[in-house]
Amino acid sequence: KKVNGVFIGPYDLTASMGIPGKFENDEYLNTIEIIKNKCLKNNIPCGLHIIEPDTKELEKRISQNFQIIGFSLDAKMIENSCQKIKNF
């Protein structure tokens, strides 16, 4: 059987690594690169969930060859919109 794709969940991965929510951790960032590079080498689509609704992060991940991207969470988008209104 062949793997059809890989999707990295940041919360799942950091929790499995014993560093829950530490998205700037070097070991976590290195692990993402290892997974992505193995996928590219084996012609397997690689995806990543972007937690914050940040279009610059989205563009960055697209340029890094992630083919499947989960963009934020509804609660995060609502929270960010409310903060913008509050700061208006």
Coordinates of N, CA, C and O in Angstrom, one line a residue:
K1 N 0.8 -1.2 0.0 CA 0.0 0.0 0.0 C 0.9 1.2 0.0 O 1.9 1.3 0.6
K2 N 0.4 2.3 -0.7 CA 1.1 3.5 -0.8 C 0.5 4.6 0.0 O -0.7 4.7 0.1
V3 N 1.3 5.5 0.6 CA 0.8 6.6 1.3 C 0.4 7.7 0.2 O 1.2 8.0 -0.7
N4 N -0.8 8.2 0.3 CA -1.3 9.1 -0.8 C -1.0 10.5 -0.4 O -1.1 11.4 -1.3
G5 N -0.7 10.8 0.8 CA -0.4 12.2 1.2 C -0.2 12.2 2.7 O -0.5 11.3 3.5
V6 N 0.5 13.3 3.1 CA 0.8 13.6 4.6 C 0.3 14.9 4.9 O 0.5 15.9 4.2
F7 N -0.4 15.0 6.1 CA -0.9 16.3 6.6 C -0.4 16.5 8.0 O -0.7 15.7 8.9
I8 N 0.4 17.6 8.2 CA 1.0 17.8 9.5 C 0.0 18.7 10.3 O -0.3 19.8 9.9
G9 N -0.4 18.2 11.5 CA -1.2 19.0 12.4 C -0.2 19.6 13.5 O 0.4 18.8 14.2
P10 N 0.0 20.9 13.5 CA 1.0 21.4 14.5 C 0.8 21.1 15.9 O 1.7 20.7 16.7
Y11 N -0.5 21.1 16.3 CA -0.8 20.8 17.7 C -0.5 19.3 18.0 O 0.0 18.9 19.0
D12 N -0.9 18.4 17.0 CA -0.7 17.0 17.2 C 0.8 16.7 17.2 O 1.2 15.9 18.1
L13 N 1.5 17.3 16.3 CA 3.0 17.0 16.2 C 3.7 17.5 17.4 O 4.5 16.7 18.1
T14 N 3.5 18.7 17.9 CA 4.2 19.2 19.0 C 3.8 18.5 20.3 O 4.6 18.2 21.1
A15 N 2.5 18.1 20.4 CA 2.1 17.3 21.6 C 2.8 15.9 21.6 O 3.3 15.5 22.6
S16 N 2.9 15.3 20.4 CA 3.6 14.0 20.3 C 5.1 14.1 20.6 O 5.7 13.2 21.1
M17 N 5.6 15.3 20.4 CA 7.0 15.5 20.6 C 7.3 16.0 22.1 O 8.4 16.1 22.5
G18 N 6.2 16.1 22.9 CA 6.4 16.6 24.2 C 6.6 18.1 24.4 O 7.0 18.5 25.5
I19 N 6.3 18.8 23.4 CA 6.4 20.3 23.4 C 5.1 21.0 22.9 O 5.2 21.7 22.0
P20 N 4.0 20.7 23.5 CA 2.7 21.1 23.0 C 2.7 22.6 22.8 O 3.0 23.4 23.6
G21 N 2.3 23.0 21.5 CA 2.1 24.4 21.2 C 3.3 25.2 21.0 O 3.3 26.4 20.7
K22 N 4.5 24.6 21.0 CA 5.8 25.3 20.8 C 6.1 25.3 19.4 O 7.0 24.6 18.9
F23 N 5.4 26.2 18.6 CA 5.6 26.2 17.1 C 6.8 26.8 16.6 O 7.2 26.7 15.5
E24 N 7.6 27.5 17.5 CA 8.9 28.1 17.1 C 10.1 27.3 17.6 O 11.2 27.6 17.3
N25 N 9.8 26.1 18.2 CA 10.8 25.2 18.7 C 11.6 24.7 17.5 O 11.1 24.2 16.5
D26 N 13.0 24.7 17.6 CA 13.8 24.3 16.5 C 13.6 22.8 16.1 O 13.7 22.5 15.0
E27 N 13.4 22.0 17.1 CA 13.2 20.6 16.9 C 11.9 20.3 16.1 O 11.9 19.5 15.1
Y28 N 10.9 21.1 16.4 CA 9.6 21.0 15.7 C 9.8 21.5 14.3 O 9.4 20.8 13.3
L29 N 10.4 22.6 14.1 CA 10.6 23.2 12.8 C 11.5 22.3 11.9 O 11.2 22.1 10.7
N30 N 12.5 21.6 12.5 CA 13.3 20.7 11.8 C 12.6 19.5 11.4 O 12.7 18.9 10.3
T31 N 11.7 19.0 12.3 CA 10.9 17.8 12.0 C 9.9 18.1 10.8 O 9.8 17.2 9.9
I32 N 9.4 19.3 10.7 CA 8.5 19.6 9.6 C 9.3 19.6 8.3 O 8.9 19.0 7.3
E33 N 10.5 20.1 8.3 CA 11.4 20.1 7.1 C 11.7 18.6 6.7 O 11.7 18.3 5.5
I34 N 12.0 17.8 7.7 CA 12.3 16.4 7.4 C 11.1 15.7 6.7 O 11.3 15.0 5.7
I35 N 9.9 15.9 7.3 CA 8.7 15.3 6.7 C 8.5 15.8 5.3 O 8.3 15.0 4.4
K36 N 8.6 17.1 5.2 CA 8.3 17.7 3.8 C 9.3 17.2 2.8 O 8.9 16.8 1.7
N37 N 10.6 17.1 3.2 CA 11.6 16.7 2.2 C 11.5 15.2 1.9 O 11.7 14.8 0.7
K38 N 11.1 14.4 2.8 CA 10.8 13.0 2.5 C 9.6 12.8 1.6 O 9.6 12.0 0.7
C39 N 8.6 13.6 1.8 CA 7.4 13.6 0.9 C 7.8 14.0 -0.5 O 7.5 13.3 -1.5
L40 N 8.6 15.1 -0.6 CA 9.0 15.6 -1.9 C 9.8 14.5 -2.6 O 9.7 14.3 -3.8
K41 N 10.8 13.9 -1.9 CA 11.6 12.9 -2.5 C 10.8 11.7 -3.0 O 11.2 11.1 -4.0
N42 N 9.7 11.4 -2.3 CA 8.9 10.2 -2.7 C 7.7 10.6 -3.5 O 6.8 9.8 -3.7
N43 N 7.6 11.9 -3.9 CA 6.5 12.3 -4.8 C 5.1 12.1 -4.0 O 4.1 11.7 -4.6
I44 N 5.1 12.5 -2.8 CA 3.9 12.4 -1.9 C 3.5 13.8 -1.5 O 4.3 14.5 -1.0
P45 N 2.2 14.2 -1.8 CA 1.8 15.5 -1.4 C 1.9 15.7 0.1 O 1.6 14.8 0.9
C46 N 2.4 16.9 0.5 CA 2.6 17.2 1.9 C 1.8 18.4 2.3 O 1.8 19.4 1.6
G47 N 1.1 18.3 3.4 CA 0.3 19.4 3.8 C 0.6 19.9 5.3 O 1.2 19.1 6.0
L48 N 0.1 21.0 5.6 CA 0.4 21.6 6.9 C -0.8 22.5 7.3 O -1.4 23.2 6.4
H49 N -1.2 22.4 8.5 CA -2.3 23.3 9.0 C -1.6 24.6 9.6 O -0.8 24.5 10.5
I50 N -2.0 25.7 9.0 CA -1.6 27.0 9.5 C -2.6 27.5 10.6 O -3.8 27.6 10.2
I51 N -2.2 27.7 11.8 CA -3.1 28.0 12.9 C -3.7 29.4 12.8 O -4.9 29.7 12.8
E52 N -2.8 30.4 12.7 CA -3.2 31.8 12.6 C -3.6 32.2 11.2 O -3.0 31.7 10.2
P53 N -4.7 33.0 11.0 CA -5.1 33.4 9.7 C -4.2 34.5 9.1 O -4.5 35.6 9.0
D54 N -3.0 34.1 8.7 CA -2.0 35.0 8.3 C -1.6 34.7 6.8 O -1.0 33.6 6.5
T55 N -2.0 35.6 5.9 CA -1.8 35.3 4.5 C -0.3 35.3 4.2 O 0.1 34.6 3.2
K56 N 0.6 36.0 4.9 CA 2.0 35.9 4.7 C 2.5 34.5 5.0 O 3.4 34.0 4.3
E57 N 2.0 33.9 6.1 CA 2.4 32.6 6.4 C 1.9 31.6 5.3 O 2.6 30.7 4.9
L58 N 0.7 31.9 4.8 CA 0.2 31.0 3.7 C 1.1 31.1 2.5 O 1.4 30.1 1.9
E59 N 1.4 32.3 2.1 CA 2.3 32.5 0.9 C 3.7 31.8 1.1 O 4.2 31.2 0.2
K60 N 4.2 31.9 2.4 CA 5.5 31.3 2.7 C 5.4 29.8 2.6 O 6.3 29.1 1.9
R61 N 4.3 29.2 3.1 CA 4.2 27.7 3.0 C 3.9 27.2 1.6 O 4.4 26.2 1.2
I62 N 3.2 28.0 0.8 CA 3.1 27.6 -0.6 C 4.4 27.6 -1.3 O 4.7 26.7 -2.1
S63 N 5.2 28.7 -1.0 CA 6.5 28.8 -1.7 C 7.5 27.7 -1.2 O 8.5 27.4 -1.9
Q64 N 7.2 27.1 0.0 CA 8.0 26.0 0.5 C 7.5 24.6 0.0 O 7.9 23.6 0.5
N65 N 6.6 24.6 -1.0 CA 6.1 23.4 -1.7 C 5.1 22.6 -0.9 O 5.0 21.4 -1.1
F66 N 4.4 23.2 0.1 CA 3.3 22.4 0.7 C 2.2 22.5 -0.2 O 1.8 23.6 -0.7
Q67 N 1.6 21.3 -0.6 CA 0.5 21.2 -1.6 C -0.8 21.3 -0.9 O -1.8 21.6 -1.6
I68 N -1.0 20.9 0.3 CA -2.2 20.9 1.0 C -2.1 21.8 2.2 O -1.2 21.6 3.1
I69 N -3.0 22.8 2.3 CA -2.8 23.7 3.5 C -4.2 23.9 4.1 O -5.1 24.4 3.4
G70 N -4.3 23.6 5.4 CA -5.4 24.0 6.2 C -5.2 25.4 6.7 O -4.2 25.6 7.4
F71 N -6.1 26.3 6.4 CA -5.9 27.7 6.7 C -6.7 28.1 7.9 O -7.9 28.3 7.9
S72 N -6.1 28.1 9.1 CA -6.6 28.6 10.3 C -7.8 27.8 10.9 O -7.9 26.7 10.5
L73 N -8.5 28.4 11.8 CA -9.6 27.8 12.5 C -10.7 28.9 12.5 O -10.4 30.0 12.6
D74 N -11.9 28.4 12.5 CA -13.0 29.4 12.5 C -13.0 30.3 13.7 O -13.1 31.5 13.7
A75 N -12.6 29.7 14.9 CA -12.6 30.5 16.1 C -11.4 31.5 16.1 O -11.6 32.6 16.6
K76 N -10.3 31.2 15.5 CA -9.2 32.1 15.3 C -9.6 33.3 14.4 O -9.3 34.4 14.6
M77 N -10.3 33.0 13.3 CA -10.7 34.0 12.4 C -11.7 35.0 13.0 O -11.6 36.2 12.9
I78 N -12.6 34.4 13.8 CA -13.6 35.3 14.5 C -12.8 36.1 15.6 O -13.1 37.3 15.7
E79 N -11.9 35.5 16.3 CA -11.2 36.2 17.3 C -10.4 37.4 16.7 O -10.4 38.5 17.2
N80 N -9.7 37.1 15.6 CA -8.9 38.2 14.9 C -9.8 39.3 14.4 O -9.5 40.4 14.5
S81 N -11.0 38.9 13.8 CA -11.9 39.9 13.3 C -12.4 40.8 14.5 O -12.5 42.0 14.3
C82 N -12.7 40.2 15.6 CA -13.2 40.9 16.8 C -12.1 41.9 17.3 O -12.4 43.0 17.7
Q83 N -10.9 41.4 17.3 CA -9.8 42.3 17.7 C -9.6 43.5 16.8 O -9.4 44.6 17.3
K84 N -9.8 43.3 15.5 CA -9.7 44.4 14.6 C -10.8 45.4 14.8 O -10.6 46.6 14.8
I85 N -12.0 44.9 15.1 CA -13.1 45.8 15.3 C -12.9 46.6 16.6 O -13.1 47.8 16.7
K86 N -12.4 45.8 17.6 CA -12.2 46.4 18.9 C -11.1 47.5 18.8 O -11.2 48.6 19.5
N87 N -10.1 47.3 18.0 CA -9.0 48.3 17.9 C -9.3 49.4 16.8 O -8.5 50.2 16.6
F88 N -10.5 49.3 16.2 CA -10.8 50.3 15.1 C -11.1 51.6 15.7 O -11.5 52.1 16.6

